[in-house]
Amino acid sequence: MNVPQLPGFVHVGKTTEDLHDDLSFALLGAAAQAVDERGVFHLALCGGRTPEPFYIGLCIDVRFRAIPWKQTHIWLVDERCVPLDDAASNFRLIRECLVDHVPTPRRQVHPMPVLESDGDLRYEEELRRSIGGTEFPPRLDFVLLGMGEDGHVASLFPDSPAVAETRRLVVFNESPAAQPSRRMTMTFPLLNAARQIAILVTGASKAASLRRVQEQWANGADPRKLPVTGLDPLDGQLGWYLDPAAAGMQEGPEAEAVPDGG
Ligand code: 6PG
């Protein structure tokens, strides 16, 4: 089986563990560059089950100790509308697996205020204020996304209102396909302005979805039906981090990187 052909670059780790290491080194490099150039690193993280071992590795593995956590702001890509200590909360996962174990000052950790009616506007304002500068949309340095089997990214679900958003940076969204159905999410204008977008996809259950994404992307897919195809960086880099199972390949030496366009 060949490496999937997807926009941006595709990196298939030799094993899932190697893939997490490769992604961790990419994040470390992006963080070091951001701090060197701008003195701060704006990192947006997704929820879901996929990134859990990656988050744990990032904070316990000594090879990643050089990540400048004190200069990092940690943002949420999306959140379920539940209390922040609920078992379904993305923030709870990120806090337990990462935030509680790194020296990022608490004021630089930004959970989404999902239980407040104007929480989306407030998060947008917090992003603009913290990132500063005059650019609109503001530029996150590194965005980590997962992908659902239906092709959703963040909480941008097929046929949900937020996939068509063209101005707002953060909105509430609702989809019967989501569990729980009410979410807050970053939108494509904000995601596509990022300097780097990394999509982490692991496990055989995602292989068929990735093949569908590959086929439809090549034939002019509609992001409202297959949201991941709405990723189109303005001036940044899109990278796919796949394990052999998600890529439909055997673990082993054939895993490789494919530059732009595949
Ligand atoms: C969420 C997410 C979402 C996630 C995908 C994949 O809140 O669920 O941020 O976009 O990345 O649903 O989820 P899994 O990693 O659990 O497959």
Coordinates of C-alpha atoms and ligand atoms in Angstrom, one line a residue:
M1 CA 0.0 0.0 0.0
N2 CA 1.3 3.5 -0.9
V3 CA 1.6 6.5 1.4
P4 CA -1.7 8.4 1.2
Q5 CA -1.5 11.4 -1.2
L6 CA -2.9 14.5 0.7
P7 CA -2.3 18.2 0.5
G8 CA 0.7 19.5 2.4
F9 CA 3.2 16.9 3.6
V10 CA 2.4 13.4 4.8
H11 CA 4.6 11.7 7.4
V12 CA 4.0 8.1 8.3
G13 CA 5.8 7.0 11.5
K14 CA 7.5 3.6 11.6
T15 CA 5.3 2.7 14.6
T16 CA 2.7 4.7 16.5
E17 CA 5.3 5.4 19.2
D18 CA 7.8 6.7 16.6
L19 CA 5.1 8.8 15.1
H20 CA 4.5 10.5 18.5
D21 CA 8.2 11.1 18.9
D22 CA 8.4 12.6 15.3
L23 CA 5.5 14.9 16.1
S24 CA 7.0 15.9 19.4
F25 CA 10.2 16.9 17.7
A26 CA 8.3 18.9 15.1
L27 CA 6.5 20.7 18.0
L28 CA 9.7 21.3 19.8
G29 CA 11.2 22.8 16.6
A30 CA 8.2 25.1 16.0
A31 CA 8.2 26.2 19.7
A32 CA 11.9 27.0 19.7
Q33 CA 11.6 29.0 16.4
A34 CA 8.5 30.9 17.7
V35 CA 10.2 31.9 20.9
D36 CA 13.4 32.8 19.1
E37 CA 11.5 35.0 16.6
R38 CA 8.6 36.4 18.7
G39 CA 9.4 35.5 22.3
V40 CA 6.2 33.4 22.7
F41 CA 4.7 30.2 21.4
H42 CA 0.9 29.9 20.8
L43 CA -0.1 26.3 20.8
A44 CA -3.7 25.0 20.1
L45 CA -4.5 21.5 21.1
C46 CA -7.4 19.1 20.2
G47 CA -9.3 16.7 22.3
G48 CA -10.4 13.2 21.5
R49 CA -8.7 10.0 22.4
T50 CA -6.0 10.0 19.7
P51 CA -3.6 12.6 21.3
E52 CA -3.6 11.3 24.8
P53 CA -0.4 9.2 24.7
F54 CA 1.2 11.9 22.6
Y55 CA 0.5 14.5 25.4
I56 CA 1.8 12.2 28.1
G57 CA 5.0 11.6 26.1
L58 CA 5.5 15.3 25.5
C59 CA 5.7 16.1 29.2
I60 CA 7.4 12.9 30.6
D61 CA 10.1 12.2 27.9
V62 CA 13.4 13.9 28.7
R63 CA 14.1 14.4 25.0
F64 CA 11.3 17.1 24.9
R65 CA 12.4 18.9 28.1
A66 CA 13.6 21.8 26.0
I67 CA 10.1 22.7 25.0
P68 CA 9.8 26.3 26.2
W69 CA 6.7 25.7 28.3
K70 CA 7.1 29.0 30.3
Q71 CA 6.8 31.0 27.1
T72 CA 3.9 28.9 25.7
H73 CA 0.2 29.8 25.6
I74 CA -2.0 26.7 25.5
W75 CA -5.3 27.1 23.6
L76 CA -8.1 24.6 23.0
V77 CA -9.1 23.9 19.4
D78 CA -12.5 22.9 20.5
E79 CA -14.5 21.9 23.5
R80 CA -17.6 20.0 24.5
C81 CA -20.2 22.2 26.4
V82 CA -19.8 20.5 29.7
P83 CA -18.1 21.6 33.0
L84 CA -14.3 21.7 32.7
D85 CA -14.0 18.8 35.2
D86 CA -16.5 16.6 33.4
A87 CA -15.1 13.3 32.0
A88 CA -16.1 14.5 28.5
S89 CA -14.2 17.8 28.7
N90 CA -11.2 18.2 26.3
F91 CA -9.7 20.6 28.8
R92 CA -9.8 18.0 31.5
L93 CA -7.9 15.5 29.3
I94 CA -5.3 18.1 28.3
R95 CA -5.0 19.3 31.9
E96 CA -4.5 15.8 33.3
C97 CA -2.2 14.6 30.6
L98 CA -0.1 17.7 30.0
V99 CA -0.9 21.1 31.7
D100 CA -0.6 19.7 35.3
H101 CA 2.9 18.5 34.5
V102 CA 4.5 21.4 32.7
P103 CA 5.7 24.8 34.0
T104 CA 3.3 26.9 31.8
P105 CA 2.0 29.7 34.0
R106 CA -1.7 29.2 34.7
R107 CA -2.6 32.6 33.1
Q108 CA -1.2 31.3 29.8
V109 CA -3.5 28.3 29.8
H110 CA -6.8 29.1 28.0
P111 CA -9.8 26.7 28.6
M112 CA -12.8 27.6 26.5
P113 CA -15.6 29.3 28.6
V114 CA -18.2 26.9 27.1
L115 CA -20.9 27.4 29.8
E116 CA -21.1 31.2 29.3
S117 CA -23.5 32.4 26.6
D118 CA -21.0 34.8 25.1
G119 CA -18.1 32.4 25.7
D120 CA -17.2 32.2 22.0
L121 CA -16.9 36.0 21.6
R122 CA -14.8 36.1 24.8
Y123 CA -12.4 33.4 23.6
E124 CA -12.0 35.2 20.3
E125 CA -11.2 38.4 22.2
E126 CA -8.7 36.6 24.5
L127 CA -7.0 35.1 21.4
R128 CA -6.7 38.5 19.7
R129 CA -5.5 40.2 22.9
S130 CA -2.9 37.5 23.8
I131 CA -1.5 37.0 20.2
G132 CA -1.5 40.8 19.7
G133 CA -0.2 42.4 16.5
T134 CA -2.3 43.8 13.7
E135 CA -2.8 40.7 11.6
F136 CA -6.4 39.4 11.2
P137 CA -7.0 36.6 11.7
P138 CA -4.3 36.3 14.4
R139 CA -1.7 33.6 13.8
L140 CA -1.4 30.6 16.1
D141 CA 2.0 29.0 15.9
F142 CA 1.1 25.4 16.0
V143 CA -2.3 23.7 15.8
L144 CA -2.8 20.1 16.6
L145 CA -5.9 18.4 15.1
G146 CA -7.4 15.0 15.2
M147 CA -9.8 13.7 12.5
G148 CA -13.1 11.9 13.1
E149 CA -14.2 9.0 10.9
D150 CA -16.7 11.3 9.3
G151 CA -13.9 13.7 8.3
H152 CA -14.6 16.3 11.0
V153 CA -11.8 18.3 12.5
A154 CA -12.0 20.4 15.7
S155 CA -15.8 20.5 16.3
L156 CA -16.5 21.3 12.6
F157 CA -18.9 18.5 11.8
P158 CA -20.4 17.7 8.4
D159 CA -23.4 19.9 7.6
S160 CA -23.1 21.9 10.8
P161 CA -23.3 25.7 10.7
A162 CA -19.7 26.4 11.8
V163 CA -18.1 24.7 8.8
A164 CA -19.3 27.5 6.6
E165 CA -18.1 30.3 8.9
T166 CA -16.0 32.9 7.1
R167 CA -15.5 35.7 9.6
R168 CA -15.7 34.6 13.2
L169 CA -12.6 32.9 14.8
V170 CA -14.5 30.9 17.4
V171 CA -18.2 29.9 17.5
F172 CA -20.6 27.6 19.2
N173 CA -21.6 24.7 17.0
E174 CA -24.1 21.9 17.2
S175 CA -24.4 18.6 15.5
P176 CA -26.4 15.4 16.0
A177 CA -23.3 13.5 15.0
A178 CA -21.4 14.9 18.0
Q179 CA -21.5 13.5 21.5
P180 CA -22.2 15.7 23.4
S181 CA -23.9 17.6 20.5
R182 CA -23.1 21.2 21.7
R183 CA -19.6 22.4 21.2
M184 CA -17.4 25.4 20.9
T185 CA -14.8 25.4 18.2
M186 CA -12.1 27.4 16.3
T187 CA -13.2 28.0 12.8
F188 CA -11.5 27.6 9.4
P189 CA -10.5 31.3 9.2
L190 CA -8.5 31.0 12.4
L191 CA -7.1 27.5 11.8
N192 CA -6.0 28.3 8.2
A193 CA -4.1 31.4 9.5
A194 CA -1.9 29.2 11.7
R195 CA 1.9 28.9 10.9
Q196 CA 1.7 25.1 11.2
I197 CA -1.2 22.7 11.3
A198 CA -0.5 19.1 12.3
I199 CA -3.2 16.4 11.9
L200 CA -2.5 13.3 14.0
V201 CA -4.4 10.2 12.8
T202 CA -3.7 6.8 14.2
G203 CA -5.4 3.4 14.1
A204 CA -6.9 1.1 11.5
S205 CA -10.4 2.5 12.1
K206 CA -9.3 5.7 10.3
A207 CA -7.8 4.1 7.2
A208 CA -10.9 4.0 5.2
S209 CA -11.8 7.6 6.1
L210 CA -8.3 8.8 5.0
R211 CA -8.8 7.0 1.7
R212 CA -12.1 8.8 1.2
V213 CA -10.5 12.1 2.1
Q214 CA -7.7 11.5 -0.4
E215 CA -10.2 10.6 -3.2
Q216 CA -12.6 13.4 -2.5
W217 CA -9.9 16.0 -2.0
A218 CA -8.4 15.2 -5.4
N219 CA -11.9 15.6 -7.0
G220 CA -12.9 19.0 -5.4
A221 CA -14.5 18.0 -2.1
D222 CA -17.1 20.1 -0.4
P223 CA -15.9 21.0 3.1
R224 CA -19.5 21.3 4.3
K225 CA -19.8 17.5 3.7
L226 CA -16.2 16.5 4.5
P227 CA -14.9 19.3 6.8
V228 CA -11.2 18.3 6.9
T229 CA -11.0 19.4 3.2
G230 CA -11.6 23.0 4.5
L231 CA -8.0 23.1 5.7
D232 CA -6.2 25.4 3.3
P233 CA -3.4 27.3 5.1
L234 CA -3.1 30.9 4.0
D235 CA 0.7 31.1 4.5
G236 CA 1.5 28.1 6.8
Q237 CA 2.2 24.5 6.6
L238 CA -0.2 21.5 6.7
G239 CA 1.3 18.2 7.9
W240 CA -0.3 14.8 8.3
Y241 CA 1.1 12.6 11.0
L242 CA -0.1 9.0 10.4
D243 CA 0.7 5.7 11.9
P244 CA 1.1 2.7 9.6
A245 CA -2.4 1.4 10.5
A246 CA -4.1 4.7 9.6
A247 CA -2.0 5.0 6.4
G248 CA -3.1 1.4 5.5
M249 CA 0.5 0.2 5.6
Q250 CA 2.4 -2.4 7.5
E251 CA 4.6 -1.2 10.3
G252 CA 8.2 -1.1 9.1
P253 CA 10.7 0.5 6.9
E254 CA 8.4 1.6 4.0
A255 CA 7.0 4.3 6.2
E256 CA 8.3 7.6 4.8
A257 CA 7.7 11.3 4.4
V258 CA 6.2 12.7 1.2
P259 CA 6.7 16.5 0.5
D260 CA 4.0 18.9 -0.6
G261 CA 1.2 17.6 -2.6
G262 CA 2.3 14.0 -2.1
Ligands
6PG1 C1 -13.2 16.4 20.0 C2 -12.1 16.8 19.1 C3 -12.2 16.1 17.7 C4 -11.3 14.9 17.7 C5 -11.9 13.9 16.7 C6 -11.1 12.6 16.7 O1 -13.5 17.2 20.9 O2 -13.7 15.3 19.9 O3 -11.2 17.7 19.3 O4 -12.1 16.9 16.6 O5 -10.0 15.3 17.3 O6 -13.2 13.7 17.0 O7 -11.4 12.0 17.9 P1 -10.6 10.7 18.4 O8 -9.2 11.1 18.5 O9 -11.3 10.4 19.7 O10 -10.8 9.7 17.3

